[in-house]
Coordinates of C-alpha atoms and ligand atoms in Angstrom, one line a residue:
M1 CA 28.6 28.5 17.9
E2 CA 32.1 29.9 19.0
Y3 CA 34.3 27.6 21.1
V4 CA 37.3 28.1 23.4
I5 CA 39.7 25.8 24.8
R6 CA 39.7 25.2 28.6
P7 CA 43.3 25.1 29.8
E8 CA 44.2 21.8 31.7
S9 CA 44.7 22.3 35.5
K10 CA 45.8 20.5 38.5
I11 CA 43.1 19.7 41.0
T12 CA 42.7 18.1 44.3
A13 CA 41.7 14.4 44.3
R14 CA 40.0 12.6 47.2
H15 CA 39.5 8.7 47.2
Y16 CA 36.5 6.8 48.3
D17 CA 35.0 3.2 47.8
V18 CA 31.7 4.4 46.7
V19 CA 30.6 7.7 45.1
I20 CA 27.0 8.7 44.7
C21 CA 26.1 11.6 42.6
G22 CA 22.7 13.1 43.6
G23 CA 21.4 13.1 47.3
G24 CA 17.8 12.9 46.3
T25 CA 15.1 10.4 46.9
G26 CA 17.2 7.2 45.7
G27 CA 20.7 8.8 46.4
V28 CA 20.1 9.1 50.3
F29 CA 19.4 5.5 50.6
A30 CA 22.2 4.4 48.3
A31 CA 24.7 6.4 50.5
I32 CA 23.4 5.2 53.8
A33 CA 23.4 1.5 52.5
A34 CA 26.8 1.8 51.2
A35 CA 28.3 3.4 54.4
R36 CA 26.7 0.9 56.8
A37 CA 28.0 -1.9 54.6
G38 CA 31.4 -0.6 55.5
A39 CA 32.3 1.4 52.4
K40 CA 34.0 4.8 52.5
T41 CA 31.1 6.7 50.8
A42 CA 30.7 10.2 49.3
L43 CA 27.5 11.7 48.4
I44 CA 27.7 14.6 46.1
E45 CA 24.5 16.9 46.0
S46 CA 24.1 20.2 44.1
K47 CA 21.5 21.6 46.7
G48 CA 22.1 22.6 50.3
Y49 CA 20.0 19.6 51.6
V50 CA 19.3 16.1 50.6
G51 CA 16.0 14.4 49.8
G52 CA 15.3 15.5 46.2
I53 CA 11.8 15.2 44.9
A54 CA 10.6 13.2 47.9
A55 CA 11.1 16.5 49.9
E56 CA 10.0 18.8 47.0
G57 CA 7.3 17.4 44.7
G58 CA 6.0 14.0 45.9
C59 CA 2.5 14.4 47.4
G60 CA 2.4 11.1 49.2
L61 CA 5.0 8.4 49.2
H62 CA 3.8 5.7 47.0
S63 CA 3.8 2.9 48.2
F64 CA 5.2 0.5 50.9
F65 CA 2.4 -1.9 50.6
N66 CA 0.6 -4.1 47.9
L67 CA -2.8 -3.0 46.7
W68 CA -4.6 -5.1 49.3
K69 CA -7.8 -3.0 49.5
A70 CA -8.4 -3.1 45.8
F71 CA -8.4 -7.1 45.8
P72 CA -10.7 -8.2 48.6
G73 CA -9.2 -11.2 50.3
V74 CA -5.5 -10.3 49.3
E75 CA -3.4 -10.1 52.5
K76 CA -2.1 -6.7 53.4
R77 CA 1.8 -6.9 53.0
M78 CA 4.4 -4.2 53.4
V79 CA 6.6 -5.1 50.4
V80 CA 9.3 -2.4 50.8
R81 CA 11.0 -2.3 54.3
G82 CA 14.8 -2.0 55.0
I83 CA 16.2 1.6 55.4
P84 CA 13.2 3.3 53.9
E85 CA 10.9 2.1 56.4
E86 CA 13.3 2.8 59.1
M87 CA 13.3 6.5 58.1
I88 CA 9.6 6.6 57.8
Q89 CA 9.5 5.2 61.6
R90 CA 11.9 7.9 62.6
L91 CA 10.0 10.6 60.7
T92 CA 6.7 9.5 62.4
Q93 CA 8.2 9.7 65.8
Q94 CA 9.3 13.3 65.1
R95 CA 5.9 14.1 63.6
G96 CA 7.5 14.2 60.2
A97 CA 5.5 11.5 58.7
S98 CA 1.9 10.3 59.1
G99 CA 2.8 6.8 59.4
H100 CA 0.9 4.3 57.2
N101 CA -2.9 4.9 57.0
D102 CA -5.5 3.2 55.2
T103 CA -6.9 5.2 52.2
V104 CA -10.6 5.6 52.6
L105 CA -11.7 6.7 49.2
R106 CA -9.8 5.7 46.0
Y107 CA -8.0 2.9 47.6
E108 CA -7.9 1.1 44.2
Y109 CA -5.0 3.6 43.4
D110 CA -3.0 3.3 46.6
S111 CA -4.4 1.4 49.6
D112 CA -1.9 3.2 52.0
T113 CA -1.6 6.9 52.6
L114 CA 1.7 8.3 53.7
C115 CA 2.4 11.8 53.9
V116 CA 5.6 13.6 55.0
D117 CA 6.6 16.9 56.3
V118 CA 9.2 18.1 53.9
E119 CA 11.3 20.1 56.2
V120 CA 11.4 17.3 58.9
Y121 CA 12.3 14.9 56.0
K122 CA 15.3 17.0 54.9
F123 CA 16.7 17.0 58.4
V124 CA 16.2 13.4 59.3
A125 CA 17.7 12.2 56.0
L126 CA 20.9 14.3 56.6
E127 CA 20.9 13.0 60.3
M128 CA 20.9 9.5 59.1
L129 CA 23.6 10.0 56.5
R130 CA 25.8 11.6 59.2
E131 CA 25.3 8.8 61.5
A132 CA 26.2 6.2 58.9
G133 CA 29.4 8.1 58.4
V134 CA 28.9 9.4 54.8
H135 CA 30.9 12.3 53.6
V136 CA 28.0 14.4 52.4
M137 CA 29.2 17.2 49.9
L138 CA 26.3 19.7 49.8
N139 CA 26.3 22.6 47.3
T140 CA 28.5 20.6 45.1
M141 CA 27.7 19.9 41.6
A142 CA 29.0 16.8 39.6
V143 CA 30.3 18.3 36.4
D144 CA 32.2 15.8 34.6
A145 CA 33.5 12.1 34.7
L146 CA 37.0 10.7 34.4
V147 CA 36.6 7.4 32.4
S148 CA 39.1 5.0 31.0
G149 CA 38.8 1.5 29.9
G150 CA 35.1 1.4 30.2
R151 CA 35.4 2.4 34.0
I152 CA 34.8 5.6 35.7
Q153 CA 37.9 6.5 37.8
G154 CA 36.4 9.8 39.2
V155 CA 33.8 12.6 39.1
I156 CA 35.0 16.3 38.6
T157 CA 32.9 18.4 41.1
E158 CA 32.5 22.2 41.4
S159 CA 31.7 23.9 44.8
H160 CA 32.5 27.3 46.3
Q161 CA 35.9 25.8 47.3
G162 CA 36.7 25.1 43.6
C163 CA 37.2 22.2 41.3
E164 CA 38.0 18.8 42.7
A165 CA 38.2 15.1 41.5
V166 CA 36.3 12.6 43.7
M167 CA 37.8 9.3 42.8
G168 CA 36.0 6.0 43.5
K169 CA 35.8 2.4 42.8
V170 CA 32.1 2.1 42.2
F171 CA 29.8 4.9 41.2
I172 CA 26.1 5.5 41.3
D173 CA 24.3 7.8 39.2
A174 CA 21.3 9.3 41.2
T175 CA 21.0 12.6 39.8
G176 CA 17.6 12.2 38.2
F177 CA 18.7 14.0 35.2
G178 CA 21.4 11.2 34.4
D179 CA 24.2 13.9 34.4
L180 CA 27.0 11.5 35.5
S181 CA 26.0 8.6 33.1
A182 CA 25.9 11.1 30.3
R183 CA 29.3 12.6 31.1
A184 CA 30.5 9.1 31.2
G185 CA 29.5 8.2 27.7
A186 CA 26.5 6.1 28.6
S187 CA 23.8 5.5 25.8
Y188 CA 20.5 7.4 26.6
T189 CA 17.3 8.9 25.3
E190 CA 15.4 11.9 26.3
P191 CA 11.6 11.2 25.7
N192 CA 10.3 14.4 27.1
D193 CA 7.1 12.6 27.7
Y194 CA 6.0 14.2 31.1
A195 CA 5.2 17.8 32.3
V196 CA 7.7 19.3 34.6
A197 CA 6.3 20.7 37.8
N198 CA 6.8 22.9 40.7
S199 CA 4.9 22.1 44.0
M200 CA 3.9 24.8 46.6
G201 CA 3.0 24.7 50.0
V202 CA 0.0 27.0 50.9
G203 CA -0.7 28.2 54.4
G204 CA -3.9 29.9 55.7
I205 CA -6.1 27.3 54.3
D206 CA -8.1 24.8 56.1
I207 CA -8.1 21.1 54.9
D208 CA -11.3 20.2 56.7
K209 CA -13.1 23.1 54.9
Y210 CA -11.7 21.9 51.5
Y211 CA -12.8 18.4 52.3
S212 CA -16.4 19.6 53.2
F213 CA -16.5 21.8 50.2
L214 CA -15.7 19.0 47.8
R215 CA -18.2 16.6 49.5
D216 CA -21.0 19.2 49.6
N217 CA -20.5 19.9 45.8
G218 CA -20.5 16.2 44.9
A219 CA -16.9 16.4 43.8
L220 CA -15.1 14.4 46.5
K221 CA -12.8 12.0 44.7
E222 CA -10.4 10.6 47.3
Y223 CA -9.3 11.2 51.0
A224 CA -7.5 9.4 53.8
R225 CA -7.3 10.2 57.6
G226 CA -4.3 10.1 59.9
P227 CA -2.6 12.1 62.6
R228 CA -2.5 15.9 62.1
D229 CA -1.0 18.2 64.7
G230 CA -1.1 15.7 67.5
R231 CA -4.7 14.6 66.7
S232 CA -5.5 11.2 65.1
N233 CA -8.2 10.4 62.6
Q234 CA -7.9 13.7 60.8
I235 CA -7.9 14.4 57.0
I236 CA -4.4 14.3 55.7
R237 CA -4.9 13.7 52.0
V238 CA -7.8 14.9 49.9
D239 CA -8.8 15.6 46.3
G240 CA -11.9 16.3 44.2
D241 CA -13.0 16.6 40.6
W242 CA -13.3 20.4 40.2
E243 CA -15.0 20.1 37.0
N244 CA -17.9 18.8 38.9
I245 CA -18.2 21.9 40.8
T246 CA -18.3 24.1 37.7
E247 CA -17.1 23.6 34.1
E248 CA -15.2 26.8 34.5
L249 CA -13.2 25.5 37.4
G250 CA -12.5 22.4 35.7
Q251 CA -11.2 24.4 32.6
K252 CA -9.1 26.7 34.8
T253 CA -7.4 23.9 36.7
R254 CA -6.5 22.3 33.3
E255 CA -5.1 25.3 31.9
L256 CA -2.9 25.8 34.9
G257 CA -1.9 22.1 35.0
M258 CA -3.0 22.4 38.6
H259 CA -3.3 19.0 40.5
T260 CA -5.8 19.7 43.2
V261 CA -4.9 16.7 45.5
T262 CA -3.1 17.8 48.6
T263 CA -1.6 16.2 51.7
T264 CA -0.8 17.6 55.0
L265 CA 0.3 17.0 58.6
H266 CA -0.7 20.5 59.9
D267 CA -3.8 22.2 60.3
N268 CA -4.4 25.3 58.0
Y269 CA -1.8 24.0 55.6
F270 CA -1.8 22.4 52.2
M271 CA 1.6 20.7 52.0
F272 CA 1.5 20.2 48.2
I273 CA -0.3 21.9 45.3
K274 CA 1.4 20.9 41.9
L275 CA 1.5 23.0 38.9
N276 CA 2.4 21.3 35.8
Y277 CA 3.8 22.5 32.5
M278 CA 4.6 20.6 29.3
M279 CA 7.9 21.9 28.0
P280 CA 8.5 22.2 24.3
K281 CA 11.9 20.8 24.8
T282 CA 13.6 18.2 27.1
P283 CA 14.5 19.5 30.7
T284 CA 18.3 19.2 29.9
D285 CA 17.8 22.3 27.7
R286 CA 19.1 25.1 30.0
D287 CA 17.2 28.0 28.4
A288 CA 14.0 26.2 27.9
L289 CA 14.3 25.1 31.5
A290 CA 14.7 28.8 32.6
D291 CA 11.4 29.6 30.8
A292 CA 9.6 26.8 32.4
E293 CA 10.9 28.0 35.8
F294 CA 9.2 31.4 35.0
E295 CA 6.2 29.9 33.7
L296 CA 5.5 27.6 36.7
R297 CA 5.9 30.5 39.2
R298 CA 3.5 32.5 37.2
R299 CA 1.2 29.6 37.4
Q300 CA 1.7 29.3 41.1
R301 CA 0.6 32.9 41.5
E302 CA -2.6 32.3 39.5
A303 CA -3.3 29.1 41.4
L304 CA -3.2 30.8 44.7
E305 CA -5.6 33.4 43.4
L306 CA -7.9 30.5 42.5
L307 CA -7.6 28.9 45.9
R308 CA -8.4 32.1 47.7
K309 CA -11.6 32.7 45.4
T310 CA -12.8 29.0 45.5
I311 CA -12.2 27.4 48.9
P312 CA -14.3 28.9 51.8
G313 CA -12.2 30.6 54.4
A314 CA -9.0 30.7 52.2
E315 CA -9.3 34.5 51.3
N316 CA -5.9 35.1 53.1
A317 CA -4.1 31.9 51.9
F318 CA -0.6 32.4 50.8
I319 CA 2.4 30.6 49.4
S320 CA 4.5 29.3 52.3
R321 CA 6.9 27.0 50.3
T322 CA 8.1 26.3 46.8
A323 CA 10.6 23.8 45.3
P324 CA 14.0 25.6 44.7
T325 CA 14.1 24.3 41.1
I326 CA 11.8 22.6 38.8
T327 CA 11.0 19.0 39.6
I328 CA 11.0 16.7 36.5
R329 CA 9.5 13.1 36.1
R330 CA 12.3 12.3 33.8
A331 CA 14.8 13.8 31.5
R332 CA 17.5 11.1 30.3
C333 CA 16.5 7.6 30.3
I334 CA 19.9 5.7 30.7
E335 CA 20.3 2.4 29.0
C336 CA 20.9 -0.4 31.4
E337 CA 21.3 -4.1 30.8
Y338 CA 17.7 -4.9 31.3
D339 CA 14.7 -2.8 30.6
I340 CA 11.7 -3.8 32.5
S341 CA 8.4 -3.8 30.6
N342 CA 4.9 -2.8 31.5
E343 CA 3.7 -6.4 30.9
E344 CA 6.2 -7.7 33.3
I345 CA 5.0 -5.3 36.1
L346 CA 1.2 -6.1 35.3
N347 CA 1.8 -9.7 35.5
A348 CA 3.7 -9.5 38.7
T349 CA 6.8 -11.0 37.3
H350 CA 9.8 -11.9 39.6
F351 CA 13.3 -12.3 38.5
D352 CA 16.2 -14.7 39.5
D353 CA 18.4 -11.6 40.3
E354 CA 15.9 -9.2 41.7
I355 CA 16.9 -6.6 44.4
Y356 CA 13.6 -5.6 45.8
S357 CA 9.7 -5.9 45.3
Y358 CA 7.2 -3.5 44.6
G359 CA 3.4 -3.2 44.0
F360 CA 2.4 0.3 43.2
H361 CA 1.5 1.7 39.6
D362 CA 0.7 5.4 39.2
Y363 CA -1.9 4.7 36.4
A364 CA -3.9 2.6 38.7
P365 CA -6.9 1.6 38.5
R366 CA -6.2 1.5 34.7
F367 CA -3.0 -0.5 35.4
Q368 CA -2.7 -2.6 38.5
V369 CA -0.1 -5.3 39.5
K370 CA -2.1 -8.7 39.0
N371 CA -4.1 -9.6 42.0
G372 CA -2.7 -7.0 44.3
G373 CA 0.7 -8.8 44.0
T374 CA 4.2 -7.5 43.3
Y375 CA 6.9 -7.6 40.7
G376 CA 10.6 -7.7 41.2
V377 CA 13.2 -5.4 39.9
P378 CA 16.3 -7.2 38.5
Y379 CA 19.8 -6.4 39.5
R380 CA 20.6 -6.1 35.8
A381 CA 18.0 -3.1 35.5
I382 CA 20.4 -0.8 37.3
Q383 CA 23.8 -1.8 35.6
V384 CA 24.6 0.9 33.0
K385 CA 25.5 -0.6 29.7
N386 CA 29.1 -0.4 28.5
L387 CA 30.4 1.0 32.0
E388 CA 31.8 -1.6 34.3
N389 CA 31.4 0.2 37.8
L390 CA 28.2 2.4 37.2
F391 CA 24.8 1.9 38.5
A392 CA 21.8 4.3 37.6
I393 CA 18.9 4.4 39.9
G394 CA 15.8 6.3 40.4
M395 CA 13.7 7.9 37.6
M396 CA 16.4 7.3 35.0
I397 CA 15.7 3.7 34.3
T398 CA 12.8 1.9 32.3
S399 CA 12.2 3.3 28.9
D400 CA 8.5 2.3 28.6
H401 CA 6.5 5.2 29.8
N402 CA 3.8 3.0 31.3
A403 CA 6.3 0.8 33.1
H404 CA 8.2 4.0 34.3
M405 CA 4.9 5.2 36.0
S406 CA 5.5 2.4 38.4
T407 CA 9.4 2.2 39.0
R408 CA 9.9 5.9 39.2
N409 CA 7.7 6.4 42.3
T410 CA 9.5 7.4 45.4
V411 CA 9.4 4.2 47.5
S412 CA 10.6 2.3 44.5
C413 CA 13.5 4.7 44.1
M414 CA 14.3 4.3 47.8
A415 CA 14.4 0.6 47.6
M416 CA 16.6 0.8 44.4
G417 CA 18.8 3.1 46.4
Q418 CA 19.4 0.7 49.2
A419 CA 20.1 -2.2 46.7
A420 CA 22.6 -0.3 44.6
G421 CA 24.4 1.1 47.6
T422 CA 24.7 -2.3 49.1
A423 CA 26.0 -3.9 45.7
A424 CA 28.4 -1.1 45.3
A425 CA 29.9 -1.6 48.7
L426 CA 30.3 -5.3 48.3
C427 CA 32.2 -4.7 44.9
A428 CA 34.3 -2.3 46.5
K429 CA 35.2 -4.5 49.6
Q430 CA 35.6 -7.6 47.4
G431 CA 37.9 -5.9 44.8
I432 CA 35.2 -6.6 42.0
S433 CA 36.0 -4.3 39.1
N434 CA 32.8 -5.2 37.0
V435 CA 29.6 -5.0 39.0
R436 CA 28.2 -7.7 36.8
D437 CA 30.6 -10.1 38.5
L438 CA 29.2 -9.7 42.0
S439 CA 27.7 -13.0 43.4
Y440 CA 23.7 -12.5 43.6
S441 CA 23.5 -14.7 46.6
V442 CA 26.0 -12.6 48.4
L443 CA 24.0 -9.6 47.5
H444 CA 20.6 -11.2 48.2
D445 CA 21.9 -12.3 51.6
A446 CA 23.2 -8.8 52.4
L447 CA 19.8 -7.1 51.6
V448 CA 17.8 -9.7 53.6
F449 CA 20.2 -9.0 56.5
A450 CA 19.4 -5.3 56.1
N451 CA 15.7 -6.2 56.3
V452 CA 14.9 -5.9 52.6
W453 CA 11.6 -7.9 51.8
F454 CA 11.6 -10.3 48.8
D455 CA 8.0 -10.7 48.4
K456 CA 8.2 -13.9 46.2
E457 CA 9.8 -15.6 49.2
H458 CA 6.7 -15.1 51.4
P459 CA 3.9 -16.7 49.4
Ligands
FAD501 C1 6.0 16.9 40.6 C2 6.1 15.5 40.9 C3 5.3 14.8 41.6 C4 5.4 13.7 42.1 N1 4.6 13.0 42.9 C5 4.8 11.8 43.5 C6 4.0 11.3 44.6 O1 3.0 11.9 45.1 N2 4.3 10.1 45.0 C7 5.4 9.5 44.6 O2 5.7 8.2 45.2 N3 6.2 9.8 43.5 C8 5.9 11.1 43.1 N4 6.7 11.5 42.0 C9 7.8 10.7 41.6 C10 8.9 10.6 42.4 O3 8.9 11.7 43.3 C11 10.3 10.8 41.7 O4 10.3 9.9 40.6 C12 11.4 10.3 42.4 O5 11.5 11.1 43.7 C13 12.7 10.5 41.8 O6 13.8 10.1 42.7 P1 15.3 10.3 42.1 O7 16.2 9.8 43.2 O8 15.5 9.6 40.9 O9 15.6 12.0 41.9 P2 15.6 13.2 42.7 O10 14.9 12.9 43.9 O11 15.2 14.2 41.9 O12 17.2 13.1 43.1 C14 18.1 13.7 42.3 C15 19.1 14.6 43.0 O13 20.3 14.8 42.4 C16 20.7 16.1 42.6 N5 21.5 16.4 41.3 C17 21.0 16.5 40.2 N6 21.9 16.8 39.3 C18 23.1 16.8 40.0 C19 24.5 17.0 39.7 N7 25.0 17.1 38.5 N8 25.4 16.9 40.7 C20 25.0 16.8 42.0 N9 23.6 16.6 42.4 C21 22.8 16.6 41.4 C22 19.4 16.8 42.7 O14 19.5 18.1 43.3 C23 18.6 15.8 43.5 O15 18.7 16.0 44.9 C24 6.5 12.8 41.6 C25 7.6 13.5 40.8 C26 7.2 14.9 40.5 C27 8.3 15.6 39.6

């Protein structure tokens, strides 16, 4: 490898209380919470919109509720509230979300079905950030960190207007990839334990016909009903066991890494069809990632052909949306002060310093939180080890793969974002230099004030 020395240069510096890198699923809520709590807040996002995988790859948002239907007699409880639920209400009013609907079949996986229209989501998320007074830096990449004495002083960014330093008091890494933590010297692993994906929207394809086709072939696996194009009680989520239709179809979907579940809010539109690919290397490897981008677009074309041939009336289906880049289930796993285990999740463990409650597990029904209950995520779980003023949120925490299958889900990332943004704002306001020194009761009360639900306090 040949090296060059980059000359030092003088760059513009801007100052904030709270700086969040990554305006995706978790980062949006961190920024709104920080700004609402009175912090001068910057959100740095590399793409031209916010929302991340919630607006690109997440099929249904899992989950605001406990698994009440799977455990007869258990009370139905909305266990994530606060800003995430506020956004869902706003989206639903604008026909950008289905609201909460009972899952009819396969409710032991998620008893609630919530689908979003990704384009409305991108707009509403940005609208809420602007209303909160966040300085949203779109098309801006965080490329480096200025660190001294175990504290991040600033983030170096690149945008079309050049290189800048975004200085702050408290930082939140919400990049999914863990870019800020890695640049700041945090310890991390790269397990490469998931397939990467690109999801596509498919137009010219009828979800009712797909539902009937699966049902008539004895392949219907799950479905839910809700509002669709202004009419209630319509199919909004459906999936089937394609190998039950023919062995060949089962084989083909496996080869393509095609998840056949889809959600929608519109007639004649499959909002999400996911193609998956297991990369030979970690997604932080640039060239391997470029190969994967190509491979997934190739798979999308093949999957479209398969849908056209298989589903009645879909002969003229077309790809109407793809994610602009690959979506990952994880890249770097950042070492934090506490690492929640799958046993703690399954045993519905709550903690003295918890920041939100959660009840969904993506391996359900194999793994379910005991008795349809919830567990708590402790404040320590988002404090990055050896850095005084950095939180890591979203898919980057939790090293145990099985436990990660719970904490990484969209609604968990949203709740984590609200908690981190609130804590960051409190630290900045109170002049606390090490986030570990923030009084838990002050944080707890601020979260309760902002409508965060602590499930253990509502037996
Ligand atoms: C294919 C797929 C399907 C899924 N399906 C579901 C589902 O159906 N339901 C569910 O609940 N969960 C689902 N998940 C899981 C869930 O969507 C994710 O784990 C969660 O959204 C991750 O949120 P995040 O905030 O950690 O990351 P992201 O939402 O990815 O946000 C990271 C943001 O940071 C930005 N960024 C990255 N690097 C930089 C940088 N250096 N500078 C500036 N910005 C940067 C990115 O552009 C992005 O906007 C799915 C995940 C995948 C990949």
